[in-house]
Amino acid sequence: MTKYIFVTGGVVSSLGKGIIAASLGRLFRARDYSVIIQKFDPYINIDPGTMSPFQHGEVFVTDDGAETDLDLGHYERFTDTCFGQVNNVTSGKIYQEVINKERRGDYLGATVQVIPHITNEIKTKIVAATKQFKPDFHIIEIGGTIGDIESLPFIEAIRQFKSEVGIGNAISVHCTLLPYLPTSGELKTKPSQHSVNVLRSYGIQPELLVCRTSKPIPKTEREKLALFCSVPKDAVVECRDMKTIYEVPLALENQGMCSVVLKMLNTEERTPDLTSWENLIKRIKNPERTLKVGIAGKYTKLSDAYISVVESLKHAGYANSAAIEIKWINSEECVDYSSCKSMLADVDAVVVPGGFGVRGIEGKLNVIRYARENNLPFLGLCLGMQCAVIEYARNVAGLKGANSKEFDENPTHPVIDIMLEQKNVKGYGGTMRLGAYDCKLKEDSKAANAYGSLVISERHRHRYEVNNEYIDTITKAGLVFSGMSPDGMLAEIVELPKLDWFVACQFHPEFKSRPDRPHPLFNGLIEAAIKQQGKL
Ligand code: GLN
C-alpha cells in the first residue's frame, strides 16, 4: 500500500518546501523505493501557464504537456522521475471540476459546498495520482503558508485523508523558520510553536518538523521544539542554508530523517545508496575552473523565471568540473550593438532562453549575431532558436526584414510563422503545442554527436515555428537544420557546424537535465566554452 507524506509550511513563504519534499524523495529513491511528489497550489488559476514569470517564476512543462509550478522541476531533478498532469493541482482546477459536475447535475440537487464537495475533489486528485503511478511513497506538498485563507480546503482534505488511511499510513511534515536574533545571539522557536498551533487548530498534528535556520539548532532549542510541538526529539530536523540545494538530501540523511519517516510509516528500513549523490556534491564543491555564462532574456530581475536553464547550466558545469557564474543580460540593453558587445566581452558562453512577445527581441538578435561572428559558444532555446533563424536570415541569407509573425503582423519575410494547428486557437492556458515530441537528428551533426542517438524526445511549449518556405534559402546560406520532426515538417534544431558551439532548438532541453546527468546540448555548450578557455 502507498504511504503518504504531507508537507506544509509555516512562519514565512519561500522556505524551500519544494526542495525539502524533493530531497526526501531522493532519500526514498536512494533506498530503491518508488516515490511521486504532487503539488497542490491554492491559487485560483487553472495552472501557472498563464501567469507572468515575473510573479511566479518559470512554467515547468512535463512530458505529457502539463504547464506546472517550478517545484515540479525540483521534484523531477531530485528524484530522477518524470511526472505529469496529475502532479500539479490548483484550487482553480478543483473548483472548475466541481462546478462542471454541478452543471452536469452530478450532485443530484445537493447544495454544493467546500466540505464535502471541494475536499472530496481534492482527495480524488490525491488518489488519482497514486493510482496512476502506484508508488511506494506519495509526497504531497501544499503551497502557501499555514494560516492562509486560500489553502484551508487543502488542509481540511489532508485532515480527512489522514484519518481515513489511518495511523502508520500517512504523516505530516511541517516546515518552519527559526529566525536568528543577532542582538541576543539566539535562534527563536516561538514562531514555529505558533505555526504548529495553527496547524493543530485545523485538526492536524505534525509528526515531523523541518526547521530552516542559518545556524545549528542548540540541543535546548531542539528539546523545546519537541516538547511544545509534541513531536519526538529525533523528528525535529534541522535544515540549514546550504551552498547548493543538492546538499539538502545529504543533510537530511545525516540526521536520520528518512529512517524516522520509515519507522513512523511502518516500513522496512533499507541501506541507502547515496554514493553517486555524494560524488556529485564532491564535484560541485571542488570545481577546477569557473565559467561565466550569459543569459540574455527579459526577466533577468527574477532568476526563478529561468530556474531550469540555470540548473541545467550548473549540471553541465558539475560534469565538467566547472563552477558556473551566471551573468544576467537584459536583452533590452543590447539593442545598441556596441553596448551588446561590451556586455558579452567577459562571458565564456551565452544562452538565449525562451520567451514571448516583441520586447527585447532586437537585443537578442544582436546577442546572437555577436555569438555567431565571434565564435562565442551559444545555445538558443525555443524563442532563442526562432531568433537565431531570424538573425541568420537577415544578416547572412540576405532576407532583409525577416521576422516572426509574433512580432510583426506582416513582415517582408515571415521566417517564423504561427503553426497551422495554432491558427484558430482562441483561449490561453494549455493551448500551445505542449509536451514531449520526437525529433530526428541529422547524422554527424553536432546535435547527433552530443546526444549519441538519431532519435530523441524533448518537451515543447510554443505557438510559432520556422516557416518551411524559407528552409531552402536559409540552408543554402549555411545554417544547418540538424533536427526535424519525424514527418520532416517542423524544424527542431539549427546549428552552424563550423563554429565551436552554435546550436539552437525549438524545444526546451532544460526540463530534462539532471544534476548527475547533464543534458547533451548544455553539456556541448559548456565543453565548447572550456575548450576555448584552454586555447586562451
Ligand atoms: N513565443 C514563441 C512561440 O510561441 C516561443 C515560445 C517559447 O520560447 N517558449 O513560439
Coordinates of C-alpha atoms and ligand atoms in Angstrom, one line a residue:
M1 CA 0.0 0.0 0.0
T2 CA 1.2 3.5 -0.8
K3 CA 2.2 5.6 2.2
Y4 CA 1.5 9.3 2.3
I5 CA 3.6 12.3 3.5
F6 CA 2.0 15.7 3.5
V7 CA 4.3 18.7 3.5
T8 CA 3.1 22.1 4.8
G9 CA 4.9 25.3 5.5
G10 CA 4.6 27.9 8.3
V11 CA 6.0 31.2 9.6
V12 CA 7.1 32.6 6.2
S13 CA 6.8 31.8 2.5
S14 CA 9.8 30.8 0.3
L15 CA 11.0 28.3 2.9
G16 CA 12.1 25.9 0.2
K17 CA 9.4 23.3 1.0
G18 CA 9.7 22.1 -2.6
I19 CA 13.4 21.3 -2.1
I20 CA 12.7 19.6 1.2
A21 CA 9.9 17.5 -0.4
A22 CA 12.2 16.7 -3.3
S23 CA 15.1 15.8 -1.0
L24 CA 13.0 13.4 1.0
G25 CA 12.0 11.9 -2.4
R26 CA 15.7 11.4 -3.2
L27 CA 16.2 9.6 0.1
F28 CA 13.4 7.2 -0.8
R29 CA 14.9 6.6 -4.2
A30 CA 18.4 6.0 -2.6
R31 CA 16.6 3.1 -0.8
D32 CA 15.2 1.8 -4.0
Y33 CA 11.7 2.8 -3.1
S34 CA 9.5 4.4 -5.7
V35 CA 8.1 7.9 -5.0
I36 CA 5.9 10.5 -6.5
I37 CA 5.5 14.1 -5.5
Q38 CA 2.4 16.1 -6.0
K39 CA 2.0 19.8 -5.6
F40 CA -1.3 21.5 -4.5
D41 CA -1.3 25.2 -5.2
P42 CA -4.0 27.2 -3.5
Y43 CA -4.4 29.9 -6.2
I44 CA -7.4 30.2 -8.5
N45 CA -5.6 30.0 -11.9
I46 CA -6.2 26.6 -13.5
D47 CA -2.4 26.2 -13.9
P48 CA 0.6 28.6 -13.9
G49 CA 0.7 28.6 -17.7
T50 CA -1.0 32.0 -17.9
M51 CA 0.9 33.6 -15.0
S52 CA 3.7 36.1 -15.5
P53 CA 7.2 34.6 -14.9
F54 CA 7.9 37.9 -13.1
Q55 CA 5.4 36.9 -10.4
H56 CA 5.5 33.1 -10.4
G57 CA 8.8 32.2 -11.9
E58 CA 9.3 29.6 -14.6
V59 CA 6.5 27.5 -16.0
F60 CA 7.7 23.9 -15.9
V61 CA 6.5 21.5 -18.7
T62 CA 6.1 17.8 -18.2
D63 CA 6.3 15.0 -20.8
D64 CA 2.5 14.8 -21.0
G65 CA 2.3 18.6 -21.7
A66 CA 1.2 20.0 -18.3
E67 CA 2.2 23.6 -17.6
T68 CA 3.2 23.4 -13.9
D69 CA 4.7 25.1 -11.0
L70 CA 8.5 25.3 -11.0
D71 CA 8.7 22.9 -8.0
L72 CA 7.9 20.1 -10.4
G73 CA 11.3 20.8 -11.8
H74 CA 12.9 20.2 -8.4
Y75 CA 10.9 17.1 -7.9
E76 CA 12.0 15.6 -11.3
R77 CA 15.6 16.6 -10.8
F78 CA 16.0 15.3 -7.3
T79 CA 14.0 12.0 -7.8
D80 CA 15.1 11.4 -11.4
T81 CA 11.5 10.6 -12.3
C82 CA 9.2 12.1 -14.9
F83 CA 5.9 13.4 -13.5
G84 CA 2.8 14.7 -15.3
Q85 CA -0.6 16.4 -15.3
V86 CA -1.8 14.8 -12.1
N87 CA 1.2 16.0 -10.2
N88 CA 0.2 19.7 -10.1
V89 CA -3.3 20.6 -8.9
T90 CA -4.6 24.1 -8.2
S91 CA -7.7 25.4 -6.5
G92 CA -8.8 26.7 -9.9
K93 CA -8.7 23.1 -11.3
I94 CA -10.6 21.7 -8.3
Y95 CA -13.3 24.4 -8.4
Q96 CA -13.6 24.1 -12.2
E97 CA -14.2 20.4 -11.9
V98 CA -16.7 20.7 -9.1
I99 CA -18.6 23.4 -11.0
N100 CA -18.6 21.3 -14.1
K101 CA -20.1 18.4 -12.1
E102 CA -22.7 20.7 -10.6
R103 CA -23.7 21.9 -14.1
R104 CA -24.0 18.3 -15.3
G105 CA -26.3 17.5 -12.4
D106 CA -23.9 15.0 -10.9
Y107 CA -24.7 16.2 -7.4
L108 CA -28.4 15.3 -7.8
G109 CA -29.7 18.6 -6.4
A110 CA -27.4 18.7 -3.3
T111 CA -26.1 22.1 -2.0
V112 CA -22.5 22.2 -3.3
Q113 CA -20.1 23.1 -0.5
V114 CA -16.4 23.3 0.4
I115 CA -17.0 20.4 2.7
P116 CA -17.5 17.8 1.4
H117 CA -17.5 18.6 -2.4
I118 CA -14.3 20.6 -2.7
T119 CA -12.5 18.4 -0.2
N120 CA -13.7 15.2 -1.8
E121 CA -12.4 16.5 -5.2
I122 CA -9.0 17.2 -3.6
K123 CA -8.9 13.7 -2.2
T124 CA -9.9 12.3 -5.6
K125 CA -6.9 14.1 -7.1
I126 CA -4.6 12.5 -4.5
V127 CA -5.9 9.0 -5.2
A128 CA -5.8 9.6 -9.0
A129 CA -2.1 10.3 -8.8
T130 CA -1.5 7.2 -6.5
K131 CA -3.4 5.0 -9.0
Q132 CA -1.5 6.3 -12.0
F133 CA 2.0 5.8 -10.6
K134 CA 1.4 3.1 -7.8
P135 CA 4.4 4.4 -5.8
D136 CA 5.7 3.1 -2.5
F137 CA 5.6 6.7 -1.2
H138 CA 3.4 9.6 -2.3
I139 CA 4.6 13.0 -1.1
I140 CA 2.1 15.9 -1.3
E141 CA 3.3 19.5 -0.9
I142 CA 0.7 22.1 -0.1
G143 CA 1.7 25.5 -1.5
G144 CA 1.4 28.7 0.6
T145 CA 1.8 29.2 4.3
I146 CA -0.3 27.8 7.2
G147 CA -2.9 30.4 8.1
D148 CA -3.6 31.5 4.6
I149 CA -7.4 31.6 3.9
E150 CA -7.0 30.0 0.4
S151 CA -5.2 26.9 1.5
L152 CA -7.8 25.9 4.1
P153 CA -9.8 23.4 1.9
F154 CA -6.5 21.6 1.2
I155 CA -5.6 21.4 4.9
E156 CA -9.1 20.1 5.7
A157 CA -8.8 17.5 2.9
I158 CA -5.5 16.3 4.4
R159 CA -7.0 16.0 7.9
Q160 CA -9.8 13.8 6.5
F161 CA -7.4 11.8 4.3
K162 CA -5.0 11.1 7.2
S163 CA -7.8 9.8 9.4
E164 CA -9.2 7.7 6.6
V165 CA -6.0 5.9 5.8
G166 CA -5.1 5.6 9.4
I167 CA -2.1 5.9 11.7
G168 CA 1.0 4.5 10.2
N169 CA -0.1 5.2 6.6
A170 CA 0.2 9.0 6.5
I171 CA 2.2 11.6 8.3
S172 CA 2.6 15.4 8.1
V173 CA 5.9 17.2 7.9
H174 CA 5.7 20.8 8.8
C175 CA 8.4 23.2 7.6
T176 CA 9.1 26.3 9.6
L177 CA 11.7 29.0 10.1
L178 CA 13.8 29.6 13.2
P179 CA 14.8 33.3 13.0
Y180 CA 18.1 34.3 14.4
L181 CA 18.3 37.4 16.6
P182 CA 21.8 38.7 16.5
T183 CA 21.2 41.0 19.5
S184 CA 20.6 38.1 21.8
G185 CA 22.5 35.6 19.8
E186 CA 19.6 33.2 19.7
L187 CA 17.5 31.1 17.4
K188 CA 13.9 31.7 18.2
T189 CA 11.4 28.9 18.3
K190 CA 8.2 30.8 19.1
P191 CA 7.1 31.4 15.5
S192 CA 7.3 27.7 14.9
Q193 CA 5.3 26.9 18.0
H194 CA 2.6 29.3 16.9
S195 CA 2.6 27.9 13.4
V196 CA 2.2 24.3 14.7
N197 CA -0.6 25.6 16.9
V198 CA -2.4 27.0 13.9
L199 CA -2.0 23.6 12.1
R200 CA -3.4 21.8 15.2
S201 CA -6.4 24.2 15.3
Y202 CA -7.2 22.7 11.8
G203 CA -7.0 19.2 13.3
I204 CA -3.5 18.3 12.1
Q205 CA -0.8 17.3 14.5
P206 CA 2.5 17.2 12.5
E207 CA 4.7 14.1 13.1
L208 CA 7.9 15.8 11.9
L209 CA 9.3 19.4 12.0
V210 CA 11.8 20.6 9.5
C211 CA 13.3 23.9 10.6
R212 CA 15.0 26.2 8.2
T213 CA 17.8 28.0 10.1
S214 CA 21.0 29.9 9.4
K215 CA 22.8 28.5 12.5
P216 CA 22.9 25.0 14.1
I217 CA 20.0 24.4 16.4
P218 CA 21.2 24.0 20.0
K219 CA 20.1 20.9 22.0
T220 CA 17.9 23.0 24.3
E221 CA 16.0 24.6 21.4
R222 CA 15.5 21.3 19.8
E223 CA 14.1 19.9 23.0
K224 CA 11.9 22.9 23.4
L225 CA 10.5 22.5 19.9
A226 CA 9.9 18.8 20.5
L227 CA 8.1 19.5 23.8
F228 CA 5.9 22.3 22.6
C229 CA 5.1 20.9 19.2
S230 CA 4.5 17.3 20.5
V231 CA 7.0 15.6 18.2
P232 CA 9.8 13.1 19.2
K233 CA 13.2 14.7 19.5
D234 CA 14.6 12.8 16.5
A235 CA 11.7 14.3 14.5
V236 CA 13.0 17.8 14.8
V237 CA 15.1 18.1 11.7
E238 CA 17.5 21.0 11.0
C239 CA 17.7 22.4 7.5
R240 CA 20.5 24.9 7.4
D241 CA 21.2 27.2 4.5
M242 CA 23.5 25.2 2.1
K243 CA 26.0 26.2 -0.5
T244 CA 24.0 24.1 -3.0
I245 CA 20.4 22.8 -2.9
Y246 CA 21.7 19.4 -3.9
E247 CA 23.3 19.1 -0.5
V248 CA 20.0 19.1 1.3
P249 CA 19.2 15.3 0.8
L250 CA 22.6 14.5 2.5
A251 CA 21.9 16.9 5.4
L252 CA 18.5 15.4 6.0
E253 CA 20.0 11.8 5.7
N254 CA 22.7 12.7 8.2
Q255 CA 20.0 13.5 10.8
G256 CA 18.2 10.2 10.1
M257 CA 15.1 11.9 8.7
C258 CA 14.2 9.2 6.2
S259 CA 14.7 6.5 8.8
V260 CA 12.4 8.3 11.2
V261 CA 9.8 8.7 8.5
L262 CA 10.0 5.0 7.5
K263 CA 9.6 4.0 11.1
M264 CA 6.5 6.2 11.5
L265 CA 5.1 4.7 8.3
N266 CA 5.7 1.1 9.5
T267 CA 8.0 0.5 6.5
E268 CA 11.2 -1.5 6.4
E269 CA 14.4 0.4 6.6
R270 CA 16.9 -0.2 3.8
T271 CA 20.5 0.8 3.5
P272 CA 20.6 3.9 1.3
D273 CA 22.9 4.1 -1.7
L274 CA 23.9 7.7 -1.9
T275 CA 27.3 7.2 -3.5
S276 CA 26.6 8.9 -6.8
W277 CA 24.9 11.8 -5.0
E278 CA 27.9 12.1 -2.7
N279 CA 30.2 12.1 -5.6
L280 CA 28.1 14.8 -7.2
I281 CA 28.5 17.0 -4.1
K282 CA 32.2 16.5 -4.1
R283 CA 32.4 17.6 -7.8
I284 CA 30.2 20.6 -7.0
K285 CA 32.4 21.7 -4.1
N286 CA 35.7 21.2 -5.9
P287 CA 35.5 22.9 -9.3
E288 CA 38.7 23.1 -11.3
R289 CA 37.6 26.3 -13.2
T290 CA 34.9 28.9 -13.4
L291 CA 32.9 29.8 -16.4
K292 CA 30.9 32.9 -16.9
V293 CA 27.7 32.2 -18.9
G294 CA 25.4 35.0 -20.1
I295 CA 21.7 34.5 -20.1
A296 CA 20.1 37.1 -22.3
G297 CA 16.4 37.5 -21.6
K298 CA 13.8 39.9 -20.3
Y299 CA 13.0 38.5 -16.9
T300 CA 16.5 39.0 -15.6
K301 CA 15.3 40.6 -12.3
L302 CA 13.8 37.3 -11.2
S303 CA 16.2 34.4 -11.6
D304 CA 13.4 31.9 -10.8
A305 CA 12.0 32.8 -14.3
Y306 CA 14.8 30.7 -15.8
I307 CA 15.4 28.3 -13.0
S308 CA 15.6 25.1 -15.1
V309 CA 18.0 26.9 -17.5
V310 CA 20.2 27.9 -14.7
E311 CA 20.1 24.5 -13.1
S312 CA 20.9 22.8 -16.5
L313 CA 24.0 25.1 -16.9
K314 CA 25.1 24.1 -13.4
H315 CA 24.6 20.4 -14.1
A316 CA 26.7 20.7 -17.3
G317 CA 29.3 22.5 -15.1
Y318 CA 29.3 19.8 -12.5
A319 CA 30.0 17.1 -15.1
N320 CA 33.0 19.2 -16.4
S321 CA 34.4 20.3 -13.0
A322 CA 33.4 23.9 -13.7
A323 CA 31.6 26.3 -11.4
I324 CA 29.1 28.3 -13.4
E325 CA 28.7 32.0 -12.8
I326 CA 25.6 33.5 -14.4
K327 CA 25.7 36.9 -15.9
W328 CA 22.2 38.2 -16.4
I329 CA 22.0 40.2 -19.6
N330 CA 18.9 42.3 -20.0
S331 CA 18.2 41.9 -23.7
E332 CA 16.6 45.4 -23.8
E333 CA 20.0 46.8 -23.0
C334 CA 21.6 45.1 -26.1
V335 CA 19.5 46.9 -28.7
D336 CA 22.5 49.1 -29.3
Y337 CA 25.2 46.8 -30.9
S338 CA 28.2 48.4 -29.2
S339 CA 26.6 48.0 -25.7
C340 CA 25.8 44.5 -26.6
K341 CA 29.4 43.8 -27.5
S342 CA 30.7 45.2 -24.2
M343 CA 28.0 43.2 -22.3
L344 CA 29.3 40.0 -23.9
A345 CA 33.0 40.8 -23.7
D346 CA 33.6 38.9 -20.5
V347 CA 31.3 35.8 -20.9
D348 CA 32.5 32.4 -21.9
A349 CA 29.2 31.3 -23.4
V350 CA 25.7 32.7 -23.9
V351 CA 22.2 31.3 -23.8
V352 CA 19.1 33.0 -25.3
P353 CA 16.2 31.3 -23.5
G354 CA 12.5 31.0 -24.3
G355 CA 10.1 33.9 -24.1
F356 CA 7.0 35.6 -25.5
G357 CA 6.4 39.0 -27.2
V358 CA 8.4 41.5 -29.0
R359 CA 10.1 43.3 -26.1
G360 CA 13.9 42.8 -26.1
I361 CA 13.9 40.9 -29.4
E362 CA 16.3 43.2 -31.3
G363 CA 18.7 42.9 -28.4
K364 CA 18.5 39.1 -28.5
L365 CA 19.2 39.3 -32.3
N366 CA 22.3 41.3 -31.5
V367 CA 23.5 38.9 -28.9
I368 CA 23.1 36.0 -31.4
R369 CA 24.9 38.0 -34.1
Y370 CA 27.8 38.6 -31.8
A371 CA 28.0 34.9 -30.8
R372 CA 27.9 33.9 -34.5
E373 CA 30.5 36.5 -35.6
N374 CA 32.9 35.8 -32.7
N375 CA 32.5 32.1 -32.3
L376 CA 31.2 32.6 -28.8
P377 CA 29.6 29.3 -27.7
F378 CA 25.8 29.8 -28.0
L379 CA 22.7 27.9 -27.1
G380 CA 19.2 29.1 -28.2
L381 CA 16.1 27.7 -26.6
C382 CA 12.7 27.9 -28.2
L383 CA 12.3 31.7 -28.8
G384 CA 16.2 31.7 -28.8
M385 CA 16.1 29.4 -31.8
Q386 CA 13.5 31.4 -33.6
C387 CA 15.7 34.5 -33.0
A388 CA 18.8 32.6 -34.3
V389 CA 16.8 31.8 -37.6
I390 CA 15.7 35.5 -37.9
E391 CA 19.2 36.7 -37.3
Y392 CA 20.7 34.4 -39.9
A393 CA 18.0 35.1 -42.4
R394 CA 18.5 38.9 -42.1
N395 CA 22.3 39.1 -41.8
V396 CA 23.6 36.1 -43.8
A397 CA 20.8 34.8 -46.1
G398 CA 20.1 38.3 -47.4
L399 CA 16.4 38.2 -46.3
K400 CA 16.1 41.8 -45.3
G401 CA 13.2 42.5 -43.0
A402 CA 12.9 38.8 -41.9
N403 CA 10.9 38.5 -38.7
S404 CA 8.5 36.4 -36.8
K405 CA 4.8 37.0 -37.2
E406 CA 4.7 37.1 -33.4
F407 CA 6.5 40.4 -33.5
D408 CA 5.3 41.8 -36.8
E409 CA 1.9 41.0 -38.4
N410 CA 3.2 41.5 -41.9
P411 CA 7.0 41.2 -42.3
T412 CA 8.7 41.1 -45.7
H413 CA 10.0 37.7 -44.9
P414 CA 7.9 35.8 -42.3
V415 CA 10.7 33.2 -41.5
I416 CA 8.9 32.3 -38.3
D417 CA 5.1 31.8 -38.6
I418 CA 2.3 30.7 -36.4
M419 CA 1.8 26.9 -36.6
L420 CA -1.1 25.8 -38.7
E421 CA -2.8 23.9 -35.8
Q422 CA -2.5 27.1 -33.7
K423 CA -4.2 29.4 -36.2
N424 CA -7.7 29.0 -34.8
V425 CA -6.8 28.6 -31.2
K426 CA -8.6 31.3 -29.2
G427 CA -8.1 30.7 -25.5
Y428 CA -5.0 30.9 -23.4
G429 CA -3.8 28.3 -21.0
G430 CA -2.9 24.8 -22.1
T431 CA -3.4 25.7 -25.8
M432 CA 0.1 25.8 -27.1
R433 CA 2.0 22.9 -28.6
L434 CA 2.9 21.3 -25.3
G435 CA 4.9 18.3 -24.1
A436 CA 7.1 15.6 -25.5
Y437 CA 7.5 15.0 -29.2
D438 CA 10.1 13.0 -31.1
C439 CA 12.7 14.6 -33.3
K440 CA 15.1 13.1 -35.9
L441 CA 18.7 14.2 -36.0
K442 CA 21.0 14.6 -39.0
E443 CA 23.8 12.1 -38.9
D444 CA 27.2 13.6 -37.9
S445 CA 25.6 16.9 -36.8
K446 CA 26.7 18.5 -33.6
A447 CA 23.4 17.6 -32.1
A448 CA 23.5 13.9 -33.1
N449 CA 27.1 13.6 -31.8
A450 CA 26.1 15.2 -28.5
Y451 CA 23.0 13.0 -28.0
G452 CA 24.8 9.9 -29.3
S453 CA 21.5 9.0 -31.0
L454 CA 19.5 9.8 -34.1
V455 CA 16.0 9.9 -32.5
I456 CA 15.3 12.0 -29.4
S457 CA 12.2 13.1 -27.5
E458 CA 12.0 16.6 -26.0
R459 CA 9.4 18.8 -24.4
H460 CA 7.8 21.8 -26.1
R461 CA 5.8 24.9 -25.4
H462 CA 5.3 27.1 -28.3
R463 CA 2.8 28.5 -30.9
Y464 CA 5.3 29.6 -33.7
E465 CA 7.6 27.6 -35.9
V466 CA 10.2 28.0 -38.7
N467 CA 8.3 28.8 -41.9
N468 CA 9.2 25.8 -44.2
E469 CA 9.1 28.0 -47.3
Y470 CA 12.4 29.6 -46.2
I471 CA 14.3 26.5 -45.1
D472 CA 15.9 26.0 -48.5
T473 CA 17.2 29.6 -48.8
I474 CA 18.5 29.6 -45.2
T475 CA 20.1 26.2 -45.6
K476 CA 21.8 27.3 -48.8
A477 CA 23.2 30.3 -46.8
G478 CA 24.8 27.8 -44.4
L479 CA 22.6 27.3 -41.4
V480 CA 22.1 23.5 -40.9
F481 CA 18.7 22.2 -39.9
S482 CA 20.0 19.3 -37.9
G483 CA 16.8 18.2 -36.1
M484 CA 13.3 17.8 -37.7
S485 CA 10.1 16.3 -36.5
P486 CA 9.8 12.7 -37.8
D487 CA 7.5 13.8 -40.6
G488 CA 10.1 16.4 -41.7
M489 CA 7.6 19.2 -41.3
L490 CA 8.8 21.0 -38.2
A491 CA 12.3 22.4 -37.7
E492 CA 13.5 21.4 -34.2
I493 CA 17.3 22.2 -34.2
V494 CA 19.5 24.5 -36.1
E495 CA 23.3 24.7 -35.9
L496 CA 26.4 26.1 -37.5
P497 CA 28.9 23.2 -37.9
K498 CA 32.0 25.5 -38.4
L499 CA 31.6 27.2 -35.0
D500 CA 32.6 25.6 -31.8
W501 CA 29.0 25.5 -30.5
F502 CA 26.2 27.4 -32.2
V503 CA 23.1 25.3 -31.6
A504 CA 19.5 26.3 -31.1
C505 CA 16.4 24.2 -30.5
Q506 CA 12.7 24.7 -30.7
F507 CA 12.1 22.6 -27.6
H508 CA 13.1 23.1 -24.0
P509 CA 16.1 20.8 -23.1
E510 CA 16.3 22.5 -19.7
F511 CA 13.3 20.4 -18.5
K512 CA 15.2 17.1 -18.8
S513 CA 18.6 17.9 -17.4
R514 CA 19.6 16.1 -14.1
P515 CA 22.2 17.1 -11.6
D516 CA 24.1 13.9 -12.2
R517 CA 23.3 13.6 -15.9
P518 CA 23.6 16.9 -17.7
H519 CA 21.6 17.5 -20.9
P520 CA 23.7 16.8 -24.0
L521 CA 23.0 20.3 -25.5
F522 CA 24.0 22.1 -22.3
N523 CA 27.0 19.8 -22.0
G524 CA 28.0 20.7 -25.5
L525 CA 27.9 24.4 -24.7
I526 CA 30.0 24.1 -21.6
E527 CA 32.5 21.7 -23.2
A528 CA 33.0 24.2 -26.1
A529 CA 33.5 27.1 -23.6
I530 CA 36.1 25.0 -21.7
K531 CA 37.9 24.1 -24.9
Q532 CA 38.1 27.8 -25.8
Q533 CA 39.4 28.7 -22.3
G534 CA 42.1 26.1 -22.8
K535 CA 43.1 27.9 -26.1
L536 CA 43.5 31.3 -24.4
Ligands
GLN1 N1 7.0 32.9 -28.3 C1 7.5 31.7 -29.1 C2 6.3 30.8 -29.5 O1 5.2 30.9 -29.1 C3 8.5 31.0 -28.3 C4 7.9 30.3 -27.1 C5 8.9 29.9 -26.0 O2 10.1 30.4 -26.1 N2 8.5 29.1 -25.1 O3 6.6 30.0 -30.4

